[in-house]
């Protein structure tokens, strides 16, 4: 009789755990970086598979800009970031599985774009935003091509040489829209069509951006220890490069001190985190992704408690 009771209790606990797992686990949205695409088996496909393995039955959506994978790849170099973010706002609002909100992981410039989603619409709501090597404070040099045979990337770099702040380039080249010339802050504020607005660096501040960003349960910014792709690598933590190659940490910037975006608020409330991933740009091991991202940030607290019992 005792064995039957114990077996029944274990069975009930198992059913309860399964129910909690399915109810509490939030969907995940991924946005790839420059030179990549939504469905590359070695990058976004690998990340998706690892999350699915660790969190069965979790809905995962990998952002694709355009109708095909080729268009998605090209959109990482050419177009307007504003339009791509607007597209995502409309797209995600129509996905039933995301109605209750989701966690988001952005890789390289994809992390910057996901932050733009949070600030500009955030419907459905992002609960936890995790970014890998993202140029949140801009880049002081246009990124090199990860694949030396990538013609689209080579063409992008050729165009930028014509004048990164010209209207023609600003309205066509993605990387130009988050370029920050450390020797000419005024021109950056005047000519850059995207980043100064997103970071509330213009004289007129958008209160909605701050309200949306401070609604995050957690904002996790991860930089790569050996990153030479984006310069400075500390832009992943909102650091900026200023005159004479000096770096200005986030906490020493007016943006933080006057809390234009709500980063200070998040930090003061324990919801802003700065992590380091060992290695070069976008060289993320499965173990790091599992131990430092999936387990601490993607598994919901109730599910974690059940798994630990």
mmCIF file of C-alpha atoms in Angstrom:
data_model
loop_
_atom_site.group_PDB
_atom_site.id
_atom_site.type_symbol
_atom_site.label_atom_id
_atom_site.label_comp_id
_atom_site.label_asym_id
_atom_site.label_seq_id
_atom_site.Cartn_x
_atom_site.Cartn_y
_atom_site.Cartn_z
ATOM 1 C CA UNK A 1 0.000 0.000 0.000
ATOM 2 C CA UNK A 2 2.831 2.391 0.917
ATOM 3 C CA UNK A 3 4.582 1.720 -2.401
ATOM 4 C CA UNK A 4 1.384 2.534 -4.295
ATOM 5 C CA UNK A 5 0.959 5.811 -2.412
ATOM 6 C CA UNK A 6 4.575 6.812 -3.038
ATOM 7 C CA UNK A 7 4.277 5.927 -6.718
ATOM 8 C CA UNK A 8 1.071 7.944 -7.011
ATOM 9 C CA UNK A 9 2.701 10.968 -5.345
ATOM 10 C CA UNK A 10 5.650 10.827 -7.741
ATOM 11 C CA UNK A 11 3.270 10.539 -10.698
ATOM 12 C CA UNK A 12 1.221 13.551 -9.529
ATOM 13 C CA UNK A 13 4.404 15.556 -8.975
ATOM 14 C CA UNK A 14 5.581 14.650 -12.483
ATOM 15 C CA UNK A 15 2.296 15.777 -14.043
ATOM 16 C CA UNK A 16 2.387 19.019 -12.030
ATOM 17 C CA UNK A 17 5.951 19.698 -13.100
ATOM 18 C CA UNK A 18 5.115 19.129 -16.762
ATOM 19 C CA UNK A 19 2.102 21.424 -16.534
ATOM 20 C CA UNK A 20 4.114 24.189 -14.838
ATOM 21 C CA UNK A 21 6.890 23.834 -17.405
ATOM 22 C CA UNK A 22 4.510 24.350 -20.294
ATOM 23 C CA UNK A 23 2.569 27.190 -18.650
ATOM 24 C CA UNK A 24 5.464 29.230 -17.304
ATOM 25 C CA UNK A 25 8.132 28.960 -20.008
ATOM 26 C CA UNK A 26 8.253 32.060 -22.209
ATOM 27 C CA UNK A 27 8.908 32.016 -25.966
ATOM 28 C CA UNK A 28 12.254 33.205 -27.328
ATOM 29 C CA UNK A 29 12.931 35.550 -30.242
ATOM 30 C CA UNK A 30 16.357 35.607 -31.931
ATOM 31 C CA UNK A 31 17.833 38.238 -34.252
ATOM 32 C CA UNK A 32 21.083 37.452 -36.059
ATOM 33 C CA UNK A 33 23.991 39.747 -36.800
ATOM 34 C CA UNK A 34 25.705 41.203 -39.856
ATOM 35 C CA UNK A 35 26.604 38.665 -42.524
ATOM 36 C CA UNK A 36 24.370 35.993 -41.036
ATOM 37 C CA UNK A 37 20.771 34.970 -41.623
ATOM 38 C CA UNK A 38 17.822 33.617 -39.696
ATOM 39 C CA UNK A 39 18.339 29.977 -40.482
ATOM 40 C CA UNK A 40 22.049 29.240 -40.831
ATOM 41 C CA UNK A 41 22.517 25.773 -39.363
ATOM 42 C CA UNK A 42 25.908 26.720 -37.902
ATOM 43 C CA UNK A 43 24.718 29.874 -36.134
ATOM 44 C CA UNK A 44 21.043 30.686 -35.502
ATOM 45 C CA UNK A 45 20.059 27.095 -36.262
ATOM 46 C CA UNK A 46 22.534 25.844 -33.665
ATOM 47 C CA UNK A 47 21.305 28.329 -31.069
ATOM 48 C CA UNK A 48 17.696 27.374 -31.754
ATOM 49 C CA UNK A 49 18.475 23.663 -31.455
ATOM 50 C CA UNK A 50 20.325 24.139 -28.171
ATOM 51 C CA UNK A 51 17.455 26.086 -26.627
ATOM 52 C CA UNK A 52 14.952 23.496 -27.846
ATOM 53 C CA UNK A 53 17.062 20.726 -26.346
ATOM 54 C CA UNK A 54 17.349 22.501 -23.007
ATOM 55 C CA UNK A 55 13.777 23.856 -22.972
ATOM 56 C CA UNK A 56 11.491 21.392 -24.781
ATOM 57 C CA UNK A 57 8.247 22.735 -26.257
ATOM 58 C CA UNK A 58 9.478 26.337 -26.117
ATOM 59 C CA UNK A 59 8.332 28.448 -29.066
ATOM 60 C CA UNK A 60 11.359 30.012 -30.776
ATOM 61 C CA UNK A 61 11.176 32.603 -33.537
ATOM 62 C CA UNK A 62 14.239 33.610 -35.549
ATOM 63 C CA UNK A 63 13.803 36.990 -37.246
ATOM 64 C CA UNK A 64 14.014 37.045 -41.026
ATOM 65 C CA UNK A 65 13.952 40.342 -42.905
ATOM 66 C CA UNK A 66 12.628 39.770 -46.391
ATOM 67 C CA UNK A 67 10.935 36.870 -48.110
ATOM 68 C CA UNK A 68 14.015 34.703 -48.604
ATOM 69 C CA UNK A 69 17.208 33.825 -46.762
ATOM 70 C CA UNK A 70 19.227 35.723 -49.388
ATOM 71 C CA UNK A 71 17.138 38.837 -48.799
ATOM 72 C CA UNK A 72 17.613 38.411 -45.066
ATOM 73 C CA UNK A 73 21.384 38.283 -45.527
ATOM 74 C CA UNK A 74 21.391 41.382 -47.728
ATOM 75 C CA UNK A 75 19.157 43.236 -45.278
ATOM 76 C CA UNK A 76 21.945 42.968 -42.728
ATOM 77 C CA UNK A 77 23.923 45.407 -44.896
ATOM 78 C CA UNK A 78 21.458 47.492 -46.849
ATOM 79 C CA UNK A 79 18.242 49.263 -45.939
ATOM 80 C CA UNK A 80 16.973 51.406 -43.097
ATOM 81 C CA UNK A 81 17.090 50.071 -39.550
ATOM 82 C CA UNK A 82 13.935 52.033 -38.702
ATOM 83 C CA UNK A 83 11.975 50.221 -41.394
ATOM 84 C CA UNK A 84 13.277 46.818 -40.337
ATOM 85 C CA UNK A 85 12.283 47.463 -36.719
ATOM 86 C CA UNK A 86 8.849 48.712 -37.802
ATOM 87 C CA UNK A 87 8.439 45.529 -39.828
ATOM 88 C CA UNK A 88 9.293 43.437 -36.787
ATOM 89 C CA UNK A 89 6.803 45.339 -34.618
ATOM 90 C CA UNK A 90 4.023 44.461 -37.047
ATOM 91 C CA UNK A 91 5.217 40.909 -37.576
ATOM 92 C CA UNK A 92 5.533 39.915 -33.918
ATOM 93 C CA UNK A 93 2.182 41.459 -33.024
ATOM 94 C CA UNK A 94 0.499 38.920 -35.315
ATOM 95 C CA UNK A 95 2.155 35.793 -33.852
ATOM 96 C CA UNK A 96 -0.254 34.130 -31.443
ATOM 97 C CA UNK A 97 2.466 32.329 -29.479
ATOM 98 C CA UNK A 98 4.058 35.664 -28.525
ATOM 99 C CA UNK A 99 0.922 37.383 -27.189
ATOM 100 C CA UNK A 100 2.004 36.950 -23.564
ATOM 101 C CA UNK A 101 5.470 38.346 -24.187
ATOM 102 C CA UNK A 102 8.829 36.733 -24.782
ATOM 103 C CA UNK A 103 12.548 36.730 -24.002
ATOM 104 C CA UNK A 104 14.849 38.066 -26.717
ATOM 105 C CA UNK A 105 18.439 37.320 -27.686
ATOM 106 C CA UNK A 106 20.209 39.588 -30.166
ATOM 107 C CA UNK A 107 23.542 38.798 -31.751
ATOM 108 C CA UNK A 108 25.853 41.657 -32.756
ATOM 109 C CA UNK A 109 23.771 44.321 -34.533
ATOM 110 C CA UNK A 110 20.695 42.140 -34.017
ATOM 111 C CA UNK A 111 20.898 43.004 -30.311
ATOM 112 C CA UNK A 112 20.854 46.710 -31.123
ATOM 113 C CA UNK A 113 17.824 46.195 -33.353
ATOM 114 C CA UNK A 114 15.976 44.256 -30.654
ATOM 115 C CA UNK A 115 16.609 47.086 -28.202
ATOM 116 C CA UNK A 116 15.083 49.394 -30.804
ATOM 117 C CA UNK A 117 12.050 47.088 -30.856
ATOM 118 C CA UNK A 118 11.733 47.366 -27.078
ATOM 119 C CA UNK A 119 12.002 51.148 -27.079
ATOM 120 C CA UNK A 120 9.760 51.834 -30.058
ATOM 121 C CA UNK A 121 6.861 49.423 -29.731
ATOM 122 C CA UNK A 122 7.376 46.503 -27.302
ATOM 123 C CA UNK A 123 4.019 44.944 -28.151
ATOM 124 C CA UNK A 124 4.176 42.073 -27.433
ATOM 125 C CA UNK A 125 6.406 42.820 -24.482
ATOM 126 C CA UNK A 126 10.011 41.690 -24.071
ATOM 127 C CA UNK A 127 10.656 40.380 -20.558
ATOM 128 C CA UNK A 128 14.388 39.727 -20.721
ATOM 129 C CA UNK A 129 16.698 41.203 -23.350
ATOM 130 C CA UNK A 130 20.096 39.562 -23.855
ATOM 131 C CA UNK A 131 22.584 41.006 -26.343
ATOM 132 C CA UNK A 132 25.891 39.543 -27.543
ATOM 133 C CA UNK A 133 28.565 41.970 -28.768
ATOM 134 C CA UNK A 134 26.003 44.571 -29.800
ATOM 135 C CA UNK A 135 27.065 48.119 -30.788
ATOM 136 C CA UNK A 136 24.770 49.885 -28.332
ATOM 137 C CA UNK A 137 26.904 53.019 -28.266
ATOM 138 C CA UNK A 138 27.896 52.807 -31.919
ATOM 139 C CA UNK A 139 31.172 51.900 -33.627
ATOM 140 C CA UNK A 140 34.213 54.054 -34.274
ATOM 141 C CA UNK A 141 35.034 52.064 -37.416
ATOM 142 C CA UNK A 142 32.827 50.234 -39.901
ATOM 143 C CA UNK A 143 32.970 46.490 -39.060
ATOM 144 C CA UNK A 144 35.114 44.232 -41.209
ATOM 145 C CA UNK A 145 33.655 41.289 -43.085
ATOM 146 C CA UNK A 146 33.553 38.042 -41.134
ATOM 147 C CA UNK A 147 33.546 36.168 -44.436
ATOM 148 C CA UNK A 148 36.216 37.588 -46.788
ATOM 149 C CA UNK A 149 34.299 36.130 -49.739
ATOM 150 C CA UNK A 150 31.062 37.910 -48.858
ATOM 151 C CA UNK A 151 30.531 40.236 -51.842
ATOM 152 C CA UNK A 152 27.609 42.017 -50.174
ATOM 153 C CA UNK A 153 29.793 42.960 -47.229
ATOM 154 C CA UNK A 154 32.611 44.119 -49.498
ATOM 155 C CA UNK A 155 30.195 46.294 -51.437
ATOM 156 C CA UNK A 156 28.911 47.812 -48.191
ATOM 157 C CA UNK A 157 32.423 48.806 -47.144
ATOM 158 C CA UNK A 158 33.106 50.271 -50.593
ATOM 159 C CA UNK A 159 30.000 52.444 -50.437
ATOM 160 C CA UNK A 160 30.761 53.720 -46.937
ATOM 161 C CA UNK A 161 34.069 55.135 -48.168
ATOM 162 C CA UNK A 162 32.076 57.650 -50.218
ATOM 163 C CA UNK A 163 31.021 59.399 -47.016
ATOM 164 C CA UNK A 164 29.471 57.681 -44.029
ATOM 165 C CA UNK A 165 27.375 60.702 -42.988
ATOM 166 C CA UNK A 166 26.072 61.611 -46.441
ATOM 167 C CA UNK A 167 22.320 61.310 -46.886
ATOM 168 C CA UNK A 168 22.808 58.725 -49.633
ATOM 169 C CA UNK A 169 24.794 56.359 -47.378
ATOM 170 C CA UNK A 170 22.738 57.015 -44.238
ATOM 171 C CA UNK A 171 19.601 55.971 -46.089
ATOM 172 C CA UNK A 172 21.098 52.842 -47.593
ATOM 173 C CA UNK A 173 23.882 51.294 -45.490
ATOM 174 C CA UNK A 174 22.929 49.682 -42.186
ATOM 175 C CA UNK A 175 26.343 49.961 -40.502
ATOM 176 C CA UNK A 176 26.555 53.689 -41.263
ATOM 177 C CA UNK A 177 23.435 54.198 -39.168
ATOM 178 C CA UNK A 178 25.241 53.251 -35.964
ATOM 179 C CA UNK A 179 28.635 54.785 -36.806
ATOM 180 C CA UNK A 180 29.930 57.331 -34.272
ATOM 181 C CA UNK A 181 32.939 59.445 -35.218
ATOM 182 C CA UNK A 182 34.861 59.931 -31.953
ATOM 183 C CA UNK A 183 36.485 63.064 -33.358
ATOM 184 C CA UNK A 184 33.239 64.782 -34.359
ATOM 185 C CA UNK A 185 30.383 64.316 -31.895
ATOM 186 C CA UNK A 186 28.388 67.218 -33.348
ATOM 187 C CA UNK A 187 28.334 65.730 -36.838
ATOM 188 C CA UNK A 188 27.288 62.363 -35.403
ATOM 189 C CA UNK A 189 24.341 63.973 -33.612
ATOM 190 C CA UNK A 190 23.355 65.958 -36.672
ATOM 191 C CA UNK A 191 23.859 63.444 -39.497
ATOM 192 C CA UNK A 192 23.375 59.952 -38.065
ATOM 193 C CA UNK A 193 19.755 59.050 -38.813
ATOM 194 C CA UNK A 194 19.321 56.242 -36.262
ATOM 195 C CA UNK A 195 21.526 55.836 -33.197
ATOM 196 C CA UNK A 196 21.397 59.322 -31.603
ATOM 197 C CA UNK A 197 17.603 59.145 -31.710
ATOM 198 C CA UNK A 198 17.452 55.612 -30.300
ATOM 199 C CA UNK A 199 19.849 56.515 -27.472
ATOM 200 C CA UNK A 200 17.920 59.696 -26.609
ATOM 201 C CA UNK A 201 21.001 61.802 -27.294
ATOM 202 C CA UNK A 202 19.087 64.485 -29.160
ATOM 203 C CA UNK A 203 17.979 67.604 -27.317
ATOM 204 C CA UNK A 204 14.356 66.437 -27.386
ATOM 205 C CA UNK A 205 14.038 63.218 -25.357
ATOM 206 C CA UNK A 206 11.496 60.497 -26.042
ATOM 207 C CA UNK A 207 9.970 59.524 -22.691
ATOM 208 C CA UNK A 208 8.419 56.441 -24.231
ATOM 209 C CA UNK A 209 11.851 54.977 -24.976
ATOM 210 C CA UNK A 210 12.802 55.179 -21.310
ATOM 211 C CA UNK A 211 9.460 53.823 -20.130
ATOM 212 C CA UNK A 212 9.696 50.831 -22.434
ATOM 213 C CA UNK A 213 13.314 50.012 -21.636
ATOM 214 C CA UNK A 214 12.750 50.220 -17.874
ATOM 215 C CA UNK A 215 9.895 47.741 -18.232
ATOM 216 C CA UNK A 216 12.436 44.975 -18.874
ATOM 217 C CA UNK A 217 12.738 42.328 -16.170
ATOM 218 C CA UNK A 218 16.416 42.078 -17.095
ATOM 219 C CA UNK A 219 18.761 43.663 -19.620
ATOM 220 C CA UNK A 220 21.895 41.550 -20.046
ATOM 221 C CA UNK A 221 24.740 43.010 -22.130
ATOM 222 C CA UNK A 222 27.513 40.601 -23.095
ATOM 223 C CA UNK A 223 30.789 41.643 -24.695
ATOM 224 C CA UNK A 224 33.462 39.374 -26.165
ATOM 225 C CA UNK A 225 36.849 39.398 -24.443
ATOM 226 C CA UNK A 226 38.831 39.279 -27.707
ATOM 227 C CA UNK A 227 36.454 41.192 -29.970
ATOM 228 C CA UNK A 228 38.125 43.062 -32.841
ATOM 229 C CA UNK A 229 35.097 43.064 -35.149
ATOM 230 C CA UNK A 230 33.280 45.959 -33.500
ATOM 231 C CA UNK A 231 35.325 48.880 -32.238
ATOM 232 C CA UNK A 232 35.474 49.589 -29.444
ATOM 233 C CA UNK A 233 34.417 46.174 -28.156
ATOM 234 C CA UNK A 234 33.139 47.869 -24.996
ATOM 235 C CA UNK A 235 30.316 49.401 -27.040
ATOM 236 C CA UNK A 236 28.554 46.186 -26.091
ATOM 237 C CA UNK A 237 28.377 47.745 -22.582
ATOM 238 C CA UNK A 238 27.438 51.213 -23.891
ATOM 239 C CA UNK A 239 31.017 52.526 -23.589
ATOM 240 C CA UNK A 240 32.002 55.096 -26.203
ATOM 241 C CA UNK A 241 35.288 56.042 -27.794
ATOM 242 C CA UNK A 242 36.108 59.729 -27.481
ATOM 243 C CA UNK A 243 38.978 61.922 -28.618
ATOM 244 C CA UNK A 244 42.568 60.634 -28.371
ATOM 245 C CA UNK A 245 41.356 57.003 -28.382
ATOM 246 C CA UNK A 246 40.074 57.261 -24.835
ATOM 247 C CA UNK A 247 37.137 55.155 -23.647
ATOM 248 C CA UNK A 248 34.286 56.618 -21.651
ATOM 249 C CA UNK A 249 32.454 54.042 -19.493
ATOM 250 C CA UNK A 250 28.675 54.105 -19.387
ATOM 251 C CA UNK A 251 28.518 55.239 -15.753
ATOM 252 C CA UNK A 252 30.590 58.351 -16.594
ATOM 253 C CA UNK A 253 28.343 59.500 -19.430
ATOM 254 C CA UNK A 254 25.606 62.109 -19.221
ATOM 255 C CA UNK A 255 23.299 59.552 -20.835
ATOM 256 C CA UNK A 256 23.623 57.479 -17.656
ATOM 257 C CA UNK A 257 23.913 60.239 -15.066
ATOM 258 C CA UNK A 258 20.746 61.976 -16.292
ATOM 259 C CA UNK A 259 19.211 58.602 -17.144
ATOM 260 C CA UNK A 260 18.032 59.440 -20.646
ATOM 261 C CA UNK A 261 17.220 55.784 -21.393
ATOM 262 C CA UNK A 262 16.583 54.349 -17.938
ATOM 263 C CA UNK A 263 19.850 52.401 -17.769
ATOM 264 C CA UNK A 264 20.691 53.887 -14.381
ATOM 265 C CA UNK A 265 17.245 52.949 -13.112
ATOM 266 C CA UNK A 266 17.703 49.374 -14.320
ATOM 267 C CA UNK A 267 21.170 49.194 -12.758
ATOM 268 C CA UNK A 268 20.045 50.657 -9.432
ATOM 269 C CA UNK A 269 17.307 48.033 -9.283
ATOM 270 C CA UNK A 270 19.569 45.092 -10.115
ATOM 271 C CA UNK A 271 18.122 44.572 -13.589
ATOM 272 C CA UNK A 272 21.125 45.603 -15.724
ATOM 273 C CA UNK A 273 23.954 43.096 -16.096
ATOM 274 C CA UNK A 274 27.384 43.236 -17.731
ATOM 275 C CA UNK A 275 28.897 39.899 -18.754
ATOM 276 C CA UNK A 276 31.979 38.801 -20.685
ATOM 277 C CA UNK A 277 32.024 35.917 -23.140
ATOM 278 C CA UNK A 278 35.528 34.560 -23.725
ATOM 279 C CA UNK A 279 36.795 34.641 -27.293
ATOM 280 C CA UNK A 280 36.315 36.587 -30.484
ATOM 281 C CA UNK A 281 33.217 38.198 -31.918
ATOM 282 C CA UNK A 282 30.295 35.751 -32.117
ATOM 283 C CA UNK A 283 32.454 32.807 -31.059
ATOM 284 C CA UNK A 284 29.988 31.449 -28.495
ATOM 285 C CA UNK A 285 30.422 27.933 -27.164
ATOM 286 C CA UNK A 286 27.427 25.718 -26.445
ATOM 287 C CA UNK A 287 28.564 25.503 -22.849
ATOM 288 C CA UNK A 288 28.601 29.304 -22.423
ATOM 289 C CA UNK A 289 25.196 29.653 -24.024
ATOM 290 C CA UNK A 290 23.777 26.971 -21.771
ATOM 291 C CA UNK A 291 25.442 27.921 -18.486
ATOM 292 C CA UNK A 292 25.450 31.719 -18.780
ATOM 293 C CA UNK A 293 22.304 32.440 -20.783
ATOM 294 C CA UNK A 294 19.765 29.633 -21.006
ATOM 295 C CA UNK A 295 19.921 28.447 -17.396
ATOM 296 C CA UNK A 296 20.019 31.813 -15.608
ATOM 297 C CA UNK A 297 17.809 33.882 -17.938
ATOM 298 C CA UNK A 298 15.570 31.739 -20.133
ATOM 299 C CA UNK A 299 14.360 29.201 -17.597
ATOM 300 C CA UNK A 300 11.528 30.732 -15.617
ATOM 301 C CA UNK A 301 11.912 30.793 -11.834
ATOM 302 C CA UNK A 302 9.012 28.395 -11.144
ATOM 303 C CA UNK A 303 10.339 25.931 -13.681
ATOM 304 C CA UNK A 304 13.836 26.182 -12.173
ATOM 305 C CA UNK A 305 12.462 25.443 -8.710
ATOM 306 C CA UNK A 306 10.659 22.358 -10.010
ATOM 307 C CA UNK A 307 13.768 21.098 -11.827
ATOM 308 C CA UNK A 308 15.864 21.490 -8.670
ATOM 309 C CA UNK A 309 13.465 19.465 -6.514
#
